[in-house]
Coordinates of C-alpha atoms in Angstrom, one line a residue:
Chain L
X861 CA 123.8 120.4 119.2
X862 CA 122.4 122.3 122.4
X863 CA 123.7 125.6 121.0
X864 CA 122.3 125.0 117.8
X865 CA 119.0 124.7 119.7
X866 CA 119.5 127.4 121.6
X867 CA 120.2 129.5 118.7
X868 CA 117.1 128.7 117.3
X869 CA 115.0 129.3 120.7
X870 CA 117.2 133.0 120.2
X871 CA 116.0 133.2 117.0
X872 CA 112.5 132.6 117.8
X873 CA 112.3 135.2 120.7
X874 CA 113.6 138.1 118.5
X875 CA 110.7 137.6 116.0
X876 CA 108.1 137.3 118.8
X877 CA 109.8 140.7 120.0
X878 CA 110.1 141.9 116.8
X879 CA 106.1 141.5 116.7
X880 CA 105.8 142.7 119.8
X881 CA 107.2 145.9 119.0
X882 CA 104.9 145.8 115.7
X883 CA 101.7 145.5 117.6
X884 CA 102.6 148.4 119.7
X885 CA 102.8 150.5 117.4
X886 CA 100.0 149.5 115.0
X887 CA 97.6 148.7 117.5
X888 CA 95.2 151.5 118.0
X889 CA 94.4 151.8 122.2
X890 CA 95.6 151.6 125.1
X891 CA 94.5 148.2 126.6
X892 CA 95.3 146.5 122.6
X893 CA 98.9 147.9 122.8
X894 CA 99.3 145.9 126.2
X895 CA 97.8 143.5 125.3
X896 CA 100.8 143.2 122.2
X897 CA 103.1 144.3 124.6
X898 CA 102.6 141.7 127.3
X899 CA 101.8 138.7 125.8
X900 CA 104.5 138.9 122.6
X901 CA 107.4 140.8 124.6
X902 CA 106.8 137.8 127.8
X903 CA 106.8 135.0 125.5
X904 CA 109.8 136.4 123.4
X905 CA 111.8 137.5 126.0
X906 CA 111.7 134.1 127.6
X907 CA 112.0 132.1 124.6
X908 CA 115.4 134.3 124.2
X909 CA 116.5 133.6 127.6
X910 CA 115.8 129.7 127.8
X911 CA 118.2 129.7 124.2
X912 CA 120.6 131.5 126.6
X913 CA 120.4 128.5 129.6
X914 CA 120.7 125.9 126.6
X915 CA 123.7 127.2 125.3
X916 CA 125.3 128.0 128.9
X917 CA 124.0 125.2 130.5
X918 CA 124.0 125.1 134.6
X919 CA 126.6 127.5 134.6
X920 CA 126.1 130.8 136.7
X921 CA 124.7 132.8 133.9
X922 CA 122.5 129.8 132.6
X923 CA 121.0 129.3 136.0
X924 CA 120.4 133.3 136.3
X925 CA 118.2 133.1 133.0
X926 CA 116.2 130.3 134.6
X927 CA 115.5 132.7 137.5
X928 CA 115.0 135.7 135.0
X929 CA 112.5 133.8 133.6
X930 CA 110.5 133.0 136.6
X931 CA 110.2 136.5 137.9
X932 CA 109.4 137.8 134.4
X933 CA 106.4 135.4 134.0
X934 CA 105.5 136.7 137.6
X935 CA 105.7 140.2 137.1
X936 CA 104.9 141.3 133.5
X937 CA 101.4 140.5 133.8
X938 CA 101.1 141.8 136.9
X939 CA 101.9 145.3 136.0
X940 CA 99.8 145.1 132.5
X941 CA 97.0 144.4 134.7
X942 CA 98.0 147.3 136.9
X943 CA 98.5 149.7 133.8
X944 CA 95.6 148.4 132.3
X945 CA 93.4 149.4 135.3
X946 CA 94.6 152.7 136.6
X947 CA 94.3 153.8 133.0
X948 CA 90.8 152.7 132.7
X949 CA 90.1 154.3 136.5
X950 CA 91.7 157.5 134.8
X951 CA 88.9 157.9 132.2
X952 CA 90.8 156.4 128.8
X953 CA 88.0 155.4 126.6
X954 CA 88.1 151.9 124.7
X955 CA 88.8 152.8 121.1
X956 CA 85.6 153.3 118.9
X957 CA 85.5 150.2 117.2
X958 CA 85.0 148.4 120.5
X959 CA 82.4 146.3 120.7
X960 CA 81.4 146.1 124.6
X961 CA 82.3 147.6 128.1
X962 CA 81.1 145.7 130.8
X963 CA 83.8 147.3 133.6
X964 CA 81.7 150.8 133.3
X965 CA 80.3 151.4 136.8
Chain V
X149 CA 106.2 124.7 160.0
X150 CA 104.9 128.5 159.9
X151 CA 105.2 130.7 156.4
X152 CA 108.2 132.2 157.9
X153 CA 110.0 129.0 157.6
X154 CA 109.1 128.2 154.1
X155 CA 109.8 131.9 153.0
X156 CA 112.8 131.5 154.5
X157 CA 114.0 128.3 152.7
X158 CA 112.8 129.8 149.2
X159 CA 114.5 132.9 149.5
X160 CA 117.6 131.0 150.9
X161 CA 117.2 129.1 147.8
X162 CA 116.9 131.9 145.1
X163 CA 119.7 133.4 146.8
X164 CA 121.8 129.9 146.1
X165 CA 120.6 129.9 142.7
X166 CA 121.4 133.4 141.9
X167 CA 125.3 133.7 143.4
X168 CA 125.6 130.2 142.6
X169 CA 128.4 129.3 145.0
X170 CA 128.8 127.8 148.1
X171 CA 131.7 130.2 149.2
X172 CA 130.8 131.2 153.1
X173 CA 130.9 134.7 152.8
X174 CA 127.9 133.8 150.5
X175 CA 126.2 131.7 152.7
X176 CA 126.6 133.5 155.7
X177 CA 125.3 137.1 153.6
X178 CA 122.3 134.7 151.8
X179 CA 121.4 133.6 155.3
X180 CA 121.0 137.1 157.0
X181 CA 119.5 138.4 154.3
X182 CA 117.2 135.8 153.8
X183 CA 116.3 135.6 157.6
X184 CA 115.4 139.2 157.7
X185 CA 113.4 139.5 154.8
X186 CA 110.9 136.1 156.1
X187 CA 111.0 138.1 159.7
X188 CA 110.0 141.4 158.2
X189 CA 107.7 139.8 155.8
X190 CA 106.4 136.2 156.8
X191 CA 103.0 137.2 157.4
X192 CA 102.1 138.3 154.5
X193 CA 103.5 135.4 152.6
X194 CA 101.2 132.7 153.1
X195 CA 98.0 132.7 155.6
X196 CA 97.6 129.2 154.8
X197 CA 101.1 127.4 155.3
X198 CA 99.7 123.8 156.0
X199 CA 99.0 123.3 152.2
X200 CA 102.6 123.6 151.8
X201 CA 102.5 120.0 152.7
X202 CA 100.2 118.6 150.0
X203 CA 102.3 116.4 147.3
X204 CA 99.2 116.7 145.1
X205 CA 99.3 119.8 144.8
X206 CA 103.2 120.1 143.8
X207 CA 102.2 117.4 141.1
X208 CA 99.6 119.1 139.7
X209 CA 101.5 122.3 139.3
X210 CA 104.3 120.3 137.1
X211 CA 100.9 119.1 135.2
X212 CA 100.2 123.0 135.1
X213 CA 103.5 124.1 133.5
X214 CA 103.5 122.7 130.4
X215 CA 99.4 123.0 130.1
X216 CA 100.1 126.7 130.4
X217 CA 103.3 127.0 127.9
X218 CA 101.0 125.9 125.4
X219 CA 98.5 128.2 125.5
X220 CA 100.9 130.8 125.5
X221 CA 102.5 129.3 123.1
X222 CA 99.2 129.6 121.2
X223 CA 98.2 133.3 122.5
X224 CA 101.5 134.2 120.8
X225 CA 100.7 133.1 117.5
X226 CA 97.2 134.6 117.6
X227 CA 98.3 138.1 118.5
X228 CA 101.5 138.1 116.3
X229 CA 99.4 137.0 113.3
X230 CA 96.6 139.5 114.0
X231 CA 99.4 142.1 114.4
X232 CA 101.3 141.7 110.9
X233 CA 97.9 141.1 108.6
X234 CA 97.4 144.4 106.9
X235 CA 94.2 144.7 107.8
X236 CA 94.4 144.5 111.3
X237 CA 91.6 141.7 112.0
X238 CA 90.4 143.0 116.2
X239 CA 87.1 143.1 117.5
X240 CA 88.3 144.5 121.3
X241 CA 85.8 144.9 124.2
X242 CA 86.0 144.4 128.4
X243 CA 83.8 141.5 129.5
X244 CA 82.8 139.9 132.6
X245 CA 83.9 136.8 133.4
X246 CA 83.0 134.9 136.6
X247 CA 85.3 132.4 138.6
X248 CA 85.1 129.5 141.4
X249 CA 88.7 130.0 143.1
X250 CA 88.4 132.0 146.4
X251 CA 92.4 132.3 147.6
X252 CA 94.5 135.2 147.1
X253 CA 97.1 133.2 145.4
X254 CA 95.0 131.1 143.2
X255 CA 93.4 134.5 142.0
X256 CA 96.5 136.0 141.2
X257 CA 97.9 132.6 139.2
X258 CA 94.5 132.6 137.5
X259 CA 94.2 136.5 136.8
X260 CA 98.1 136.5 135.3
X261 CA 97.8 132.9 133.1
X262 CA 94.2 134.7 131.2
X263 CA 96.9 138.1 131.0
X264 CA 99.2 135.7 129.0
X265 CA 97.3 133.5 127.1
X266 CA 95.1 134.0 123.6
X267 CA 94.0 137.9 123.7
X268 CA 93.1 138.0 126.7
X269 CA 94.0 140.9 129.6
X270 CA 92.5 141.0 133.1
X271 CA 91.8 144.6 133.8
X272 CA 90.5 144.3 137.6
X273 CA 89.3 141.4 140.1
X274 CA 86.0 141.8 142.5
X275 CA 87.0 139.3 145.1
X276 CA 83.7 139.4 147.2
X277 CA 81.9 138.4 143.9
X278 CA 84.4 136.1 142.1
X279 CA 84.0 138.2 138.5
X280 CA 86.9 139.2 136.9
X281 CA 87.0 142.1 134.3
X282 CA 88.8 141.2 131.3
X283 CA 90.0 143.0 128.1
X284 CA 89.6 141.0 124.9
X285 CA 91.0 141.3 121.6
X286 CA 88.8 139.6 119.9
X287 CA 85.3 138.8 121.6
X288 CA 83.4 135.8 120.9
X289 CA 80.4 136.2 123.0
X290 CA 79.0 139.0 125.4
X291 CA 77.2 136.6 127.5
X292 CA 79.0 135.9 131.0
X293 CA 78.6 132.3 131.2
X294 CA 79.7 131.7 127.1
X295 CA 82.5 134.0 128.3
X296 CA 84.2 132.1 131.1
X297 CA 83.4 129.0 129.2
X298 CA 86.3 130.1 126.9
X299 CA 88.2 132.2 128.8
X300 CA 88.8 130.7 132.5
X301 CA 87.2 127.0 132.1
X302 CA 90.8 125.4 131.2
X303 CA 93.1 126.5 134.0
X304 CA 90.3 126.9 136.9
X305 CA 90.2 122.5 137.0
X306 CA 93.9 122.6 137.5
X307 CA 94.3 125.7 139.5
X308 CA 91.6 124.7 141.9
X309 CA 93.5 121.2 143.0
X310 CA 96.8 123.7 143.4
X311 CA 95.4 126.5 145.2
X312 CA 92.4 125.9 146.9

């Protein structure tokens, strides 16, 4: 029953991924694409590893996706926000259809 | 109880997790390693290590958890469905958002759970003022207080009883 479960949380995280991938390359700037790539490719990813603890269980490799998890959630939006901000520091403008810019100073 | 200690005791801890065996070479490896990364790096791990003692703020976090999976949850759906429509429904713009929480880490929780949830992406953080720049995908209202309304309103409650 818990692998069946877990095969469907597997399931679930390769679509999200799968859209993920989609909305980086449809998306038209910079700060859209991450936002695609970060949110989608986080929740996916960790969707995909939690099937992976359900179907291992507290074995070694279960207990390492738990972890995997953790630091991903930690770190991912850490360095959008990092990409995000040197790249507006570096002068990329906000695609035209933008409505509003209120970090210009 | 200084932040050496406790940094000490989670690292031991990830370490345990991670091998995941209580062999002794392991333990006595986990152990130096872990006592030489909180001695290199225990100041800058907490400045505040008495709130480590707070239940109530260890109870509120498990309230946080499953607060926060769904709005990512929800985030998800939003962006995936604005990604596959054809015609590509975003209105994207940086607005200013302002926030109550004054500690590093309750920033940092704050500025990463708005970078995961519905179309939302903090850019940068002016600490001195409390703003917080953030990229949206699809924005609702220019004005600053409208803005934080949606934005930051729902985790800064919770937040504030962890961090501050």
């Amino acid at each position: 029953m818990l692998e069946v479960i877990g095969i469907v949380f597997i399931g679930i995280g390769l679509v999200f991924d799968l859209f993920g991938c989609l909305g980086l390359v449809r998306l038209p700037d910079v700060y859209n694409r991450l936002q695609a790539a970060t949110k989608c490719v986080t929740f996916g990813t960790c969707s995909l590893l939690f099937g992976v603890f359900l179907i291992l269980g507290f074995s070694p490799g279960g207990i390492k996706a738990l972890l995997c998890i953790v630091f991903l959630l930690l770190t991912s939006p850490v360095s959008a926000h990092a990409l995000a901000r040197s790249s507006h520091k570096a002068g990329v403008k906000l695609w035209e259809g933008s409505v509003c810019d209120d970090y210009q100073n | 109880m200084s932040g050496r200690f406790i940094l000490f005791i989670l690292a031991f801890l990830v370490w345990l997790l991670l091998t995941f065996s209580l062999s002794w070479e392991n333990l006595l490896v986990g152990g130096l390693v872990s006592l030489f990364v909180s001695f290199m790096t225990g100041d800058l791990f907490t400045k505040r290590p008495h709130i480590f003692k707070h239940l109530q703020r260890y109870f509120w976090f498990l309230i946080y958890i499953p607060v926060f999976i769904w709005e990512c949850f929800k985030a998800n759906v939003d962006v995936a469905l604005r990604v596959i429509r054809p015609s590509l429904p975003i209105k994207p713009g940086i607005v200013k958002v302002t926030t109550s929480l004054k500690s590093e880490t309750g920033l940092t929780f704050l500025a990463n759970s708005i970078t995961l949830t519905p179309g939302t992406l903090t850019v940068d953080v002016d600490k001195e003022n409390g703003l917080l720049y953030v990229h949206w995908i699809d924005v609702k209202s220019k004005d600053v207080q409208k803005a934080t309304q949606i934005i930051v309103r729902r985790f800064e409650k919770i937040l504030t009883k962890i961090f501050e």
